[in-house]
């Protein structure tokens, strides 16, 4: 199970890479593995306001459909359009090519509510 | 209760299968990817451990009368070594189970759904008549389904039985991989293929022999996930989803296995009434036009009215579309009808289509 040390995690199995006041968001290797083959990723439009712990999209895997939860609050400033045609990138490279959205954080302190690699690992 | 293990449990774990509890058994849901496993069966050959299925043996001088009374299809039409798809119904016409009846020279073998084995066995015992013996032999049997166009070339080198001689829904007894077994040309995928039934103690040997022989065809183990999407593309019913005690065979599109003219059987009166009055809903297939996989219990909507519910749904790897089945009010149960699928606060347009999907 790949859990990079430089990321922050939510208990809902999203990760966030903090780059200044922007958080790059995706789902963890554990989550993609549990979901199995992913066939759609439904993401919000740029400009949408998202709130920590609330849904920002849905992910359809062959086996099940799941909500995606925002790890931090803020405005969606970019979405990974590649996932429209290649949702399998989430399976293949969950921390890289499979990223989902970038959020311009409205309250960077919320990052403190997220889990470290060790805390997330303990959760699994 | 701790789930049971099939004789191949350790083999699946070693292959890296994701094991889930299904119908009281630890079963492999996927080994690598449901989509890849699905395509493997459609393009070459795959092997399913379906030892969770139940096997109930019925013999004795009255066995034919008895099985004919229990089931809706006409057992008297079966020749020796022929098999038949059928249902058992309740008095009210709801379905106890769907099953395959195999006719041996001296007995019948009923192969039933794993989740229903105990229920079916008790149901059959409840109706037992003099002149029959009933045995639930499920725990001693391994069942492997070898499915796909390369199933026959995979299995033929392992047996002296000429597999080409076995017609669809016929079976034979013979040795394969040196093991005595029942070899049946049946399956739940819509592909050519066989189902093998044998003593569980030979499971690993038979499994290994099949995989060795299937190497040129890149044979692969297939989990329950792909089994579900494969059967759905062919509109084969799944008990517990598409049919159950609240649905009858006529509305499920299984009227072809209800033989009213064969004499009395359990559920006949109720089903005859349904037939005379006309069904009020029908199990139909549909294709979703949006990016939503229909799933069990989602609503089927027409102009804001709920006209039915989804019973099964999947992403079809062959059509690359989302497909589903559901009972739809009879006025709307027409090929070409536009409907919507609703769940989780979203709706997606869909169209009723001809089935099988593939």
Tab-separated table of C-alpha atoms in Angstrom:
chain	number	residue	atom	x	y	z
A	1	UNK	CA	0.000	0.000	0.000
A	2	UNK	CA	1.515	3.289	-1.128
A	3	UNK	CA	1.039	6.177	1.356
A	4	UNK	CA	3.412	9.041	0.528
A	5	UNK	CA	4.772	10.890	3.572
A	6	UNK	CA	4.493	14.361	1.993
A	7	UNK	CA	0.678	14.277	1.673
A	8	UNK	CA	-2.193	14.927	4.078
A	9	UNK	CA	-5.106	12.531	4.324
A	10	UNK	CA	-8.790	12.565	5.219
A	11	UNK	CA	-10.500	9.692	6.997
A	12	UNK	CA	-12.637	9.403	3.849
A	13	UNK	CA	-9.529	8.322	1.915
A	14	UNK	CA	-8.800	11.535	0.018
A	15	UNK	CA	-5.319	12.980	-0.085
A	16	UNK	CA	-4.225	16.609	-0.344
A	17	UNK	CA	-0.883	17.946	-1.544
A	18	UNK	CA	-0.443	21.425	-0.130
A	19	UNK	CA	1.239	23.822	-2.597
A	20	UNK	CA	1.105	27.282	-1.019
A	21	UNK	CA	-2.575	28.170	-0.648
A	22	UNK	CA	-3.661	25.496	-3.119
A	23	UNK	CA	-4.472	21.880	-2.267
A	24	UNK	CA	-4.219	19.257	-5.002
A	25	UNK	CA	-6.771	16.536	-4.205
A	26	UNK	CA	-7.269	12.920	-5.147
A	27	UNK	CA	-8.109	9.568	-3.584
A	28	UNK	CA	-5.617	7.255	-1.949
A	29	UNK	CA	-4.067	4.098	-3.292
A	30	UNK	CA	-6.056	2.191	-0.659
A	31	UNK	CA	-9.308	3.778	-1.885
A	32	UNK	CA	-8.695	3.044	-5.569
A	33	UNK	CA	-7.775	-0.523	-4.726
A	34	UNK	CA	-10.918	-1.010	-2.641
A	35	UNK	CA	-13.100	0.498	-5.377
A	36	UNK	CA	-11.594	-1.593	-8.165
A	37	UNK	CA	-12.064	-0.601	-11.809
A	38	UNK	CA	-13.151	3.031	-11.931
A	39	UNK	CA	-15.373	3.963	-14.880
A	40	UNK	CA	-16.457	7.548	-14.155
A	41	UNK	CA	-15.264	10.409	-12.066
A	42	UNK	CA	-17.843	13.180	-11.727
A	43	UNK	CA	-16.067	16.414	-10.756
A	44	UNK	CA	-17.314	19.946	-10.001
A	45	UNK	CA	-16.784	22.858	-12.380
A	46	UNK	CA	-14.024	25.373	-11.887
A	47	UNK	CA	-15.320	28.135	-9.623
A	48	UNK	CA	-17.389	25.841	-7.419
A	49	UNK	CA	-17.047	26.418	-3.689
A	50	UNK	CA	-16.379	23.261	-1.715
A	51	UNK	CA	-16.442	22.712	2.024
A	52	UNK	CA	-14.246	20.508	4.162
A	53	UNK	CA	-15.915	17.132	4.765
A	54	UNK	CA	-18.700	17.786	2.209
A	55	UNK	CA	-19.079	16.032	-1.133
A	56	UNK	CA	-17.476	17.571	-4.188
A	57	UNK	CA	-18.179	14.768	-6.655
A	58	UNK	CA	-18.844	11.100	-7.177
A	59	UNK	CA	-16.824	8.192	-8.376
A	60	UNK	CA	-18.367	5.201	-10.132
A	61	UNK	CA	-16.480	1.970	-9.985
A	62	UNK	CA	-17.695	-1.252	-11.540
A	63	UNK	CA	-18.648	-2.513	-8.097
A	64	UNK	CA	-19.980	0.574	-6.349
A	65	UNK	CA	-20.574	4.292	-6.450
A	66	UNK	CA	-19.008	6.543	-3.812
A	67	UNK	CA	-19.041	10.201	-2.877
A	68	UNK	CA	-15.880	12.239	-2.944
A	69	UNK	CA	-15.318	14.479	0.079
A	70	UNK	CA	-13.360	17.714	0.061
A	71	UNK	CA	-10.411	17.542	2.445
A	72	UNK	CA	-10.332	21.369	2.703
A	73	UNK	CA	-12.696	24.271	1.990
A	74	UNK	CA	-12.247	26.734	-0.846
A	75	UNK	CA	-12.745	27.369	-4.542
A	76	UNK	CA	-12.099	24.795	-7.212
A	77	UNK	CA	-9.491	26.384	-9.473
A	78	UNK	CA	-8.671	23.447	-11.721
A	79	UNK	CA	-10.082	20.004	-12.473
A	80	UNK	CA	-8.301	17.093	-14.078
A	81	UNK	CA	-10.088	16.960	-17.436
A	82	UNK	CA	-8.134	13.845	-18.418
A	83	UNK	CA	-10.282	11.813	-16.061
A	84	UNK	CA	-13.279	12.393	-18.343
A	85	UNK	CA	-11.847	10.057	-20.945
A	86	UNK	CA	-9.375	8.132	-18.811
A	87	UNK	CA	-10.872	7.481	-15.375
A	88	UNK	CA	-8.542	4.477	-15.075
A	89	UNK	CA	-5.737	6.952	-14.318
A	90	UNK	CA	-7.119	7.010	-10.770
A	91	UNK	CA	-6.444	3.269	-10.533
A	92	UNK	CA	-3.073	3.466	-12.253
A	93	UNK	CA	-1.567	6.528	-10.618
A	94	UNK	CA	-3.755	7.787	-7.755
A	95	UNK	CA	-1.194	10.324	-6.461
A	96	UNK	CA	-0.023	11.544	-9.848
A	97	UNK	CA	-1.940	11.489	-13.144
A	98	UNK	CA	-5.059	10.490	-11.213
A	99	UNK	CA	-5.360	13.754	-9.274
A	100	UNK	CA	-8.890	15.201	-9.312
A	101	UNK	CA	-9.178	18.871	-8.376
A	102	UNK	CA	-7.169	21.807	-7.103
A	103	UNK	CA	-8.738	23.853	-4.329
A	104	UNK	CA	-7.678	27.415	-3.479
A	105	UNK	CA	-8.026	27.171	0.277
A	106	UNK	CA	-10.241	29.684	2.053
A	107	UNK	CA	-8.962	28.570	5.449
A	108	UNK	CA	-5.489	27.012	5.307
A	109	UNK	CA	-5.708	26.189	9.040
A	110	UNK	CA	-8.074	23.357	8.092
A	111	UNK	CA	-5.020	21.421	6.981
A	112	UNK	CA	-4.403	20.788	10.670
A	113	UNK	CA	-7.591	18.677	10.748
A	114	UNK	CA	-6.097	16.269	8.218
A	115	UNK	CA	-4.160	13.104	8.954
A	116	UNK	CA	-0.456	12.457	8.558
A	117	UNK	CA	0.844	9.367	6.758
A	118	UNK	CA	1.191	7.593	10.124
A	119	UNK	CA	-2.296	8.539	11.320
A	120	UNK	CA	-3.836	7.480	8.024
A	121	UNK	CA	-1.927	4.213	8.034
A	122	UNK	CA	-3.246	3.486	11.529
A	123	UNK	CA	-6.783	3.997	10.237
A	124	UNK	CA	-6.530	1.246	7.609
B	1	UNK	CA	-21.572	-17.741	11.339
B	2	UNK	CA	-18.106	-18.029	9.815
B	3	UNK	CA	-18.415	-18.298	6.023
B	4	UNK	CA	-17.565	-21.652	4.443
B	5	UNK	CA	-14.536	-22.128	2.224
B	6	UNK	CA	-14.580	-23.893	-1.096
B	7	UNK	CA	-11.855	-26.491	-1.639
B	8	UNK	CA	-10.005	-23.896	-3.738
B	9	UNK	CA	-9.960	-21.123	-1.124
B	10	UNK	CA	-6.188	-21.270	-0.626
B	11	UNK	CA	-5.630	-21.277	-4.386
B	12	UNK	CA	-7.650	-18.077	-4.762
B	13	UNK	CA	-5.834	-16.360	-1.918
B	14	UNK	CA	-2.468	-17.337	-3.390
B	15	UNK	CA	-3.570	-15.874	-6.750
B	16	UNK	CA	-4.222	-12.578	-4.995
B	17	UNK	CA	-7.986	-12.694	-5.269
B	18	UNK	CA	-10.075	-10.243	-3.313
B	19	UNK	CA	-12.214	-12.537	-1.173
B	20	UNK	CA	-15.688	-11.473	-0.089
B	21	UNK	CA	-18.458	-13.159	1.799
B	22	UNK	CA	-21.161	-14.243	-0.617
B	23	UNK	CA	-24.057	-16.559	0.175
B	24	UNK	CA	-22.280	-17.900	3.242
B	25	UNK	CA	-18.983	-18.586	1.450
B	26	UNK	CA	-15.650	-16.833	1.064
B	27	UNK	CA	-15.609	-16.253	-2.663
B	28	UNK	CA	-13.247	-14.451	-5.058
B	29	UNK	CA	-14.911	-11.302	-6.400
B	30	UNK	CA	-11.946	-10.428	-8.622
B	31	UNK	CA	-8.369	-11.500	-9.183
B	32	UNK	CA	-7.028	-8.592	-11.211
B	33	UNK	CA	-9.775	-6.460	-12.693
B	34	UNK	CA	-13.460	-7.167	-13.281
B	35	UNK	CA	-13.262	-5.502	-16.692
B	36	UNK	CA	-10.250	-7.544	-17.794
B	37	UNK	CA	-11.728	-10.784	-16.485
B	38	UNK	CA	-14.987	-10.039	-18.295
B	39	UNK	CA	-13.170	-9.496	-21.597
B	40	UNK	CA	-11.091	-12.622	-21.061
B	41	UNK	CA	-14.227	-14.770	-21.037
B	42	UNK	CA	-15.705	-12.971	-24.065
B	43	UNK	CA	-12.506	-13.317	-26.096
B	44	UNK	CA	-10.768	-16.505	-24.907
B	45	UNK	CA	-11.441	-18.618	-21.805
B	46	UNK	CA	-11.799	-18.212	-18.053
B	47	UNK	CA	-12.394	-20.473	-15.074
B	48	UNK	CA	-14.850	-19.811	-12.256
B	49	UNK	CA	-14.883	-21.668	-8.955
B	50	UNK	CA	-18.622	-21.873	-8.380
B	51	UNK	CA	-18.497	-24.557	-5.715
B	52	UNK	CA	-20.792	-22.452	-3.562
B	53	UNK	CA	-23.687	-23.550	-5.790
B	54	UNK	CA	-25.983	-26.127	-4.218
B	55	UNK	CA	-26.566	-29.656	-5.492
B	56	UNK	CA	-29.615	-31.649	-4.452
B	57	UNK	CA	-30.057	-35.205	-5.629
B	58	UNK	CA	-33.491	-36.777	-6.059
B	59	UNK	CA	-33.947	-40.460	-6.825
B	60	UNK	CA	-36.467	-43.249	-6.457
B	61	UNK	CA	-39.321	-44.597	-8.572
B	62	UNK	CA	-41.394	-41.408	-8.173
B	63	UNK	CA	-38.510	-38.991	-8.773
B	64	UNK	CA	-39.778	-37.816	-12.178
B	65	UNK	CA	-43.303	-37.107	-10.913
B	66	UNK	CA	-41.880	-35.349	-7.899
B	67	UNK	CA	-39.442	-33.082	-9.746
B	68	UNK	CA	-42.136	-32.294	-12.294
B	69	UNK	CA	-44.460	-31.216	-9.485
B	70	UNK	CA	-41.763	-29.076	-7.834
B	71	UNK	CA	-40.718	-27.215	-10.974
B	72	UNK	CA	-42.398	-25.164	-13.694
B	73	UNK	CA	-40.678	-26.588	-16.775
B	74	UNK	CA	-41.581	-30.059	-18.116
B	75	UNK	CA	-39.167	-32.635	-16.740
B	76	UNK	CA	-40.834	-35.425	-18.752
B	77	UNK	CA	-39.394	-33.916	-21.928
B	78	UNK	CA	-35.847	-34.479	-20.669
B	79	UNK	CA	-33.826	-37.325	-22.106
B	80	UNK	CA	-31.170	-39.054	-20.048
B	81	UNK	CA	-28.093	-36.822	-19.831
B	82	UNK	CA	-30.097	-33.765	-20.784
B	83	UNK	CA	-30.440	-30.645	-18.639
B	84	UNK	CA	-33.165	-28.050	-18.277
B	85	UNK	CA	-33.397	-24.512	-16.924
B	86	UNK	CA	-36.440	-24.129	-14.694
B	87	UNK	CA	-37.898	-22.464	-11.611
B	88	UNK	CA	-39.522	-23.648	-8.417
B	89	UNK	CA	-42.456	-21.480	-7.385
B	90	UNK	CA	-44.513	-20.947	-4.269
B	91	UNK	CA	-48.261	-21.544	-4.279
B	92	UNK	CA	-48.715	-17.804	-4.810
B	93	UNK	CA	-46.545	-17.919	-7.943
B	94	UNK	CA	-43.488	-16.145	-6.491
B	95	UNK	CA	-40.150	-17.780	-7.195
B	96	UNK	CA	-38.423	-20.071	-4.680
B	97	UNK	CA	-35.371	-20.356	-6.912
B	98	UNK	CA	-34.201	-20.762	-10.473
B	99	UNK	CA	-32.187	-23.881	-11.126
B	100	UNK	CA	-30.915	-26.461	-13.582
B	101	UNK	CA	-32.360	-29.971	-13.525
B	102	UNK	CA	-30.030	-32.704	-14.819
B	103	UNK	CA	-31.511	-36.061	-15.722
B	104	UNK	CA	-29.301	-39.090	-15.043
B	105	UNK	CA	-30.511	-42.596	-15.941
B	106	UNK	CA	-31.314	-43.284	-12.272
B	107	UNK	CA	-31.753	-39.855	-10.671
B	108	UNK	CA	-32.113	-36.107	-10.985
B	109	UNK	CA	-29.587	-33.530	-9.923
B	110	UNK	CA	-30.911	-30.068	-9.076
B	111	UNK	CA	-28.288	-27.322	-9.139
B	112	UNK	CA	-29.515	-24.350	-7.154
B	113	UNK	CA	-28.310	-20.911	-6.080
B	114	UNK	CA	-25.863	-20.934	-3.192
B	115	UNK	CA	-27.869	-18.480	-1.102
B	116	UNK	CA	-30.927	-20.698	-1.495
B	117	UNK	CA	-29.485	-24.165	-0.975
B	118	UNK	CA	-30.815	-24.690	2.539
B	119	UNK	CA	-34.158	-22.999	1.786
B	120	UNK	CA	-34.632	-25.102	-1.349
B	121	UNK	CA	-33.636	-28.301	0.417
B	122	UNK	CA	-36.197	-27.667	3.164
B	123	UNK	CA	-38.823	-26.696	0.596
B	124	UNK	CA	-38.235	-29.946	-1.289
B	125	UNK	CA	-38.312	-31.998	1.933
B	126	UNK	CA	-41.578	-30.328	2.918
B	127	UNK	CA	-43.215	-31.657	-0.241
B	128	UNK	CA	-41.577	-35.069	-0.173
B	129	UNK	CA	-43.759	-37.945	-1.349
B	130	UNK	CA	-43.344	-41.700	-0.948
B	131	UNK	CA	-41.026	-43.206	-3.531
B	132	UNK	CA	-38.375	-40.494	-3.539
B	133	UNK	CA	-35.068	-40.023	-1.749
B	134	UNK	CA	-33.650	-36.551	-1.333
B	135	UNK	CA	-30.040	-35.715	-0.541
B	136	UNK	CA	-28.273	-32.393	-0.240
B	137	UNK	CA	-24.784	-33.207	-1.534
B	138	UNK	CA	-23.619	-29.588	-1.902
B	139	UNK	CA	-20.729	-29.819	0.562
B	140	UNK	CA	-19.023	-32.683	-1.246
B	141	UNK	CA	-19.045	-31.210	-4.765
B	142	UNK	CA	-16.678	-28.821	-6.482
B	143	UNK	CA	-18.113	-27.016	-9.466
B	144	UNK	CA	-15.884	-25.296	-11.984
B	145	UNK	CA	-17.256	-23.323	-14.914
B	146	UNK	CA	-14.857	-23.146	-17.861
B	147	UNK	CA	-16.280	-20.553	-20.208
B	148	UNK	CA	-15.320	-18.927	-23.480
B	149	UNK	CA	-14.618	-19.940	-27.055
B	150	UNK	CA	-11.363	-21.596	-25.987
B	151	UNK	CA	-13.000	-23.700	-23.267
B	152	UNK	CA	-13.289	-26.723	-25.529
B	153	UNK	CA	-9.685	-26.648	-26.845
B	154	UNK	CA	-8.530	-26.208	-23.238
B	155	UNK	CA	-10.462	-29.179	-21.885
B	156	UNK	CA	-10.310	-31.600	-24.823
B	157	UNK	CA	-6.672	-32.673	-24.287
B	158	UNK	CA	-7.566	-33.606	-20.698
B	159	UNK	CA	-10.294	-36.129	-21.544
B	160	UNK	CA	-11.197	-39.045	-23.806
B	161	UNK	CA	-14.777	-37.800	-23.951
B	162	UNK	CA	-15.399	-36.139	-27.311
B	163	UNK	CA	-16.550	-32.772	-26.055
B	164	UNK	CA	-17.906	-31.722	-29.450
B	165	UNK	CA	-20.533	-34.449	-29.058
B	166	UNK	CA	-22.031	-32.757	-25.999
B	167	UNK	CA	-24.772	-30.436	-27.171
B	168	UNK	CA	-25.940	-27.287	-25.389
B	169	UNK	CA	-27.770	-28.226	-22.183
B	170	UNK	CA	-26.619	-31.862	-22.373
B	171	UNK	CA	-24.017	-33.541	-20.201
B	172	UNK	CA	-22.034	-36.719	-19.794
B	173	UNK	CA	-20.068	-38.646	-17.202
B	174	UNK	CA	-16.398	-39.270	-17.829
B	175	UNK	CA	-12.858	-38.678	-16.703
B	176	UNK	CA	-11.171	-35.329	-17.132
B	177	UNK	CA	-7.638	-34.777	-15.812
B	178	UNK	CA	-7.946	-38.355	-14.577
B	179	UNK	CA	-10.842	-37.474	-12.287
B	180	UNK	CA	-14.354	-38.894	-12.652
B	181	UNK	CA	-16.789	-36.067	-13.161
B	182	UNK	CA	-19.937	-34.765	-14.734
B	183	UNK	CA	-19.219	-32.619	-17.783
B	184	UNK	CA	-22.057	-30.342	-18.793
B	185	UNK	CA	-22.319	-27.910	-21.681
B	186	UNK	CA	-23.972	-25.163	-19.675
B	187	UNK	CA	-22.970	-21.812	-18.235
B	188	UNK	CA	-23.947	-18.367	-17.039
B	189	UNK	CA	-21.930	-16.260	-19.447
B	190	UNK	CA	-23.531	-16.755	-22.853
B	191	UNK	CA	-20.230	-18.075	-24.203
B	192	UNK	CA	-19.536	-21.647	-25.282
B	193	UNK	CA	-18.281	-23.593	-22.322
B	194	UNK	CA	-18.661	-26.286	-19.739
B	195	UNK	CA	-19.524	-26.781	-16.116
B	196	UNK	CA	-17.653	-29.572	-14.339
B	197	UNK	CA	-18.931	-31.272	-11.181
B	198	UNK	CA	-16.702	-33.598	-9.175
B	199	UNK	CA	-15.616	-34.718	-5.718
B	200	UNK	CA	-14.073	-31.786	-3.879
B	201	UNK	CA	-10.979	-33.780	-2.903
B	202	UNK	CA	-9.671	-33.514	-6.490
B	203	UNK	CA	-10.192	-29.754	-6.739
B	204	UNK	CA	-6.604	-28.519	-6.794
B	205	UNK	CA	-5.441	-31.211	-9.242
B	206	UNK	CA	-8.238	-30.468	-11.687
B	207	UNK	CA	-7.746	-26.712	-11.345
B	208	UNK	CA	-4.005	-27.022	-12.060
B	209	UNK	CA	-4.530	-29.347	-15.011
B	210	UNK	CA	-7.003	-26.928	-16.608
B	211	UNK	CA	-4.671	-23.965	-16.168
B	212	UNK	CA	-1.735	-25.908	-17.593
B	213	UNK	CA	-3.776	-26.950	-20.616
B	214	UNK	CA	-5.197	-23.464	-21.108
B	215	UNK	CA	-1.828	-21.715	-21.169
B	216	UNK	CA	-1.810	-21.243	-24.973
B	217	UNK	CA	-5.114	-19.374	-24.598
B	218	UNK	CA	-3.905	-17.260	-21.677
B	219	UNK	CA	-6.580	-18.814	-19.514
B	220	UNK	CA	-7.393	-16.813	-16.368
B	221	UNK	CA	-9.353	-17.246	-13.159
B	222	UNK	CA	-12.557	-15.184	-13.102
B	223	UNK	CA	-14.306	-13.802	-10.026
B	224	UNK	CA	-17.919	-13.198	-9.135
B	225	UNK	CA	-17.720	-9.574	-10.284
B	226	UNK	CA	-17.238	-10.516	-13.921
B	227	UNK	CA	-19.663	-13.405	-13.533
B	228	UNK	CA	-22.308	-10.797	-12.731
B	229	UNK	CA	-21.538	-8.457	-15.633
B	230	UNK	CA	-21.245	-11.390	-18.065
B	231	UNK	CA	-24.639	-12.793	-17.127
B	232	UNK	CA	-26.217	-9.353	-17.204
B	233	UNK	CA	-25.107	-8.681	-20.784
B	234	UNK	CA	-27.083	-11.816	-21.683
B	235	UNK	CA	-30.048	-10.907	-19.461
B	236	UNK	CA	-29.699	-14.053	-17.375
B	237	UNK	CA	-31.654	-13.523	-14.163
B	238	UNK	CA	-29.907	-13.384	-10.811
B	239	UNK	CA	-31.947	-14.658	-7.888
B	240	UNK	CA	-32.186	-12.056	-5.135
B	241	UNK	CA	-31.858	-9.240	-7.686
B	242	UNK	CA	-34.061	-9.851	-10.720
B	243	UNK	CA	-36.230	-12.610	-9.338
B	244	UNK	CA	-37.330	-13.564	-5.833
B	245	UNK	CA	-40.413	-14.592	-3.873
B	246	UNK	CA	-42.179	-11.339	-4.816
B	247	UNK	CA	-41.760	-11.792	-8.565
B	248	UNK	CA	-43.253	-14.471	-10.796
B	249	UNK	CA	-41.665	-16.143	-13.818
B	250	UNK	CA	-44.152	-14.597	-16.263
B	251	UNK	CA	-43.250	-10.999	-15.461
B	252	UNK	CA	-39.555	-11.989	-15.338
B	253	UNK	CA	-39.719	-13.045	-18.979
B	254	UNK	CA	-39.397	-16.693	-17.979
B	255	UNK	CA	-42.773	-17.749	-19.368
B	256	UNK	CA	-40.896	-20.109	-21.702
B	257	UNK	CA	-40.036	-22.342	-18.752
B	258	UNK	CA	-43.578	-22.426	-17.339
B	259	UNK	CA	-45.458	-25.323	-18.943
B	260	UNK	CA	-49.132	-25.066	-18.004
B	261	UNK	CA	-50.017	-28.097	-20.116
B	262	UNK	CA	-47.719	-30.550	-18.310
B	263	UNK	CA	-50.063	-31.321	-15.408
B	264	UNK	CA	-50.154	-29.946	-11.898
B	265	UNK	CA	-47.183	-28.217	-10.286
B	266	UNK	CA	-46.704	-25.937	-7.322
B	267	UNK	CA	-47.795	-22.411	-8.258
B	268	UNK	CA	-49.724	-23.449	-11.356
B	269	UNK	CA	-53.097	-22.020	-10.283
B	270	UNK	CA	-51.646	-18.687	-9.255
B	271	UNK	CA	-49.543	-18.401	-12.418
B	272	UNK	CA	-52.512	-19.305	-14.594
B	273	UNK	CA	-54.462	-16.450	-13.010
B	274	UNK	CA	-51.582	-14.086	-13.706
B	275	UNK	CA	-51.453	-15.261	-17.280
B	276	UNK	CA	-55.203	-14.826	-17.798
B	277	UNK	CA	-55.314	-11.395	-16.151
B	278	UNK	CA	-52.128	-10.285	-17.910
B	279	UNK	CA	-48.907	-9.228	-16.229
B	280	UNK	CA	-48.804	-5.736	-14.739
B	281	UNK	CA	-45.056	-5.214	-15.015
B	282	UNK	CA	-42.250	-6.765	-16.953
B	283	UNK	CA	-38.523	-7.222	-16.526
B	284	UNK	CA	-36.933	-5.111	-19.251
B	285	UNK	CA	-33.412	-4.192	-20.231
B	286	UNK	CA	-32.318	-0.592	-20.676
B	287	UNK	CA	-29.237	1.379	-21.613
B	288	UNK	CA	-28.399	4.501	-19.644
B	289	UNK	CA	-27.311	7.412	-21.801
B	290	UNK	CA	-25.575	9.314	-19.001
B	291	UNK	CA	-22.561	8.635	-16.887
B	292	UNK	CA	-24.365	6.612	-14.260
B	293	UNK	CA	-24.186	2.907	-13.601
B	294	UNK	CA	-27.683	1.747	-12.670
B	295	UNK	CA	-27.760	-0.286	-9.463
B	296	UNK	CA	-30.205	-2.468	-7.547
B	297	UNK	CA	-33.107	-0.417	-6.059
B	298	UNK	CA	-32.542	2.745	-8.128
B	299	UNK	CA	-35.839	4.229	-9.295
B	300	UNK	CA	-37.095	4.077	-12.863
B	301	UNK	CA	-38.970	7.254	-13.655
B	302	UNK	CA	-41.180	8.503	-16.480
B	303	UNK	CA	-42.413	12.104	-16.398
B	304	UNK	CA	-41.771	12.341	-12.655
B	305	UNK	CA	-43.679	9.136	-11.893
B	306	UNK	CA	-41.896	6.097	-10.534
B	307	UNK	CA	-42.730	3.301	-12.962
B	308	UNK	CA	-40.353	0.681	-11.620
B	309	UNK	CA	-37.078	-0.159	-9.934
B	310	UNK	CA	-33.717	-1.319	-11.150
B	311	UNK	CA	-32.977	-4.931	-10.226
B	312	UNK	CA	-29.474	-5.247	-11.740
B	313	UNK	CA	-27.055	-2.923	-13.430
B	314	UNK	CA	-23.502	-2.796	-14.630
B	315	UNK	CA	-21.038	-1.129	-16.888
B	316	UNK	CA	-20.956	-3.355	-19.956
B	317	UNK	CA	-17.308	-3.747	-20.987
B	318	UNK	CA	-18.386	-5.011	-24.405
B	319	UNK	CA	-20.876	-2.237	-25.268
B	320	UNK	CA	-18.930	0.323	-23.237
B	321	UNK	CA	-22.295	1.501	-21.979
B	322	UNK	CA	-24.209	1.283	-18.728
B	323	UNK	CA	-26.893	-1.352	-18.840
B	324	UNK	CA	-29.541	-2.530	-16.444
B	325	UNK	CA	-32.643	-4.569	-15.817
B	326	UNK	CA	-35.746	-3.560	-13.974
B	327	UNK	CA	-39.425	-4.240	-13.599
B	328	UNK	CA	-41.333	-1.597	-15.504
B	329	UNK	CA	-45.077	-0.918	-15.392
B	330	UNK	CA	-46.593	-2.742	-18.359
B	331	UNK	CA	-47.814	0.429	-20.133
B	332	UNK	CA	-44.214	1.596	-20.414
B	333	UNK	CA	-42.532	-1.793	-20.871
B	334	UNK	CA	-41.826	-1.286	-24.576
B	335	UNK	CA	-38.582	-1.409	-26.515
B	336	UNK	CA	-37.676	2.140	-27.552
B	337	UNK	CA	-39.432	3.778	-24.582
B	338	UNK	CA	-37.521	6.687	-23.041
B	339	UNK	CA	-37.183	6.487	-19.270
B	340	UNK	CA	-34.997	7.965	-16.565
B	341	UNK	CA	-32.987	6.340	-13.836
B	342	UNK	CA	-32.967	8.218	-10.538
B	343	UNK	CA	-30.724	7.856	-7.521
B	344	UNK	CA	-28.708	9.971	-5.160
B	345	UNK	CA	-30.535	13.094	-6.283
B	346	UNK	CA	-29.481	12.624	-9.901
B	347	UNK	CA	-31.342	11.392	-12.931
B	348	UNK	CA	-29.922	9.968	-16.113
B	349	UNK	CA	-31.851	9.394	-19.351
B	350	UNK	CA	-32.197	5.803	-20.470
B	351	UNK	CA	-33.901	3.803	-23.170
B	352	UNK	CA	-35.537	0.405	-23.024
B	353	UNK	CA	-33.755	-1.878	-25.461
B	354	UNK	CA	-33.993	-5.363	-26.853
B	355	UNK	CA	-32.221	-8.043	-24.855
B	356	UNK	CA	-29.838	-9.783	-24.630
B	357	UNK	CA	-27.674	-6.678	-24.691
B	358	UNK	CA	-24.745	-8.544	-26.270
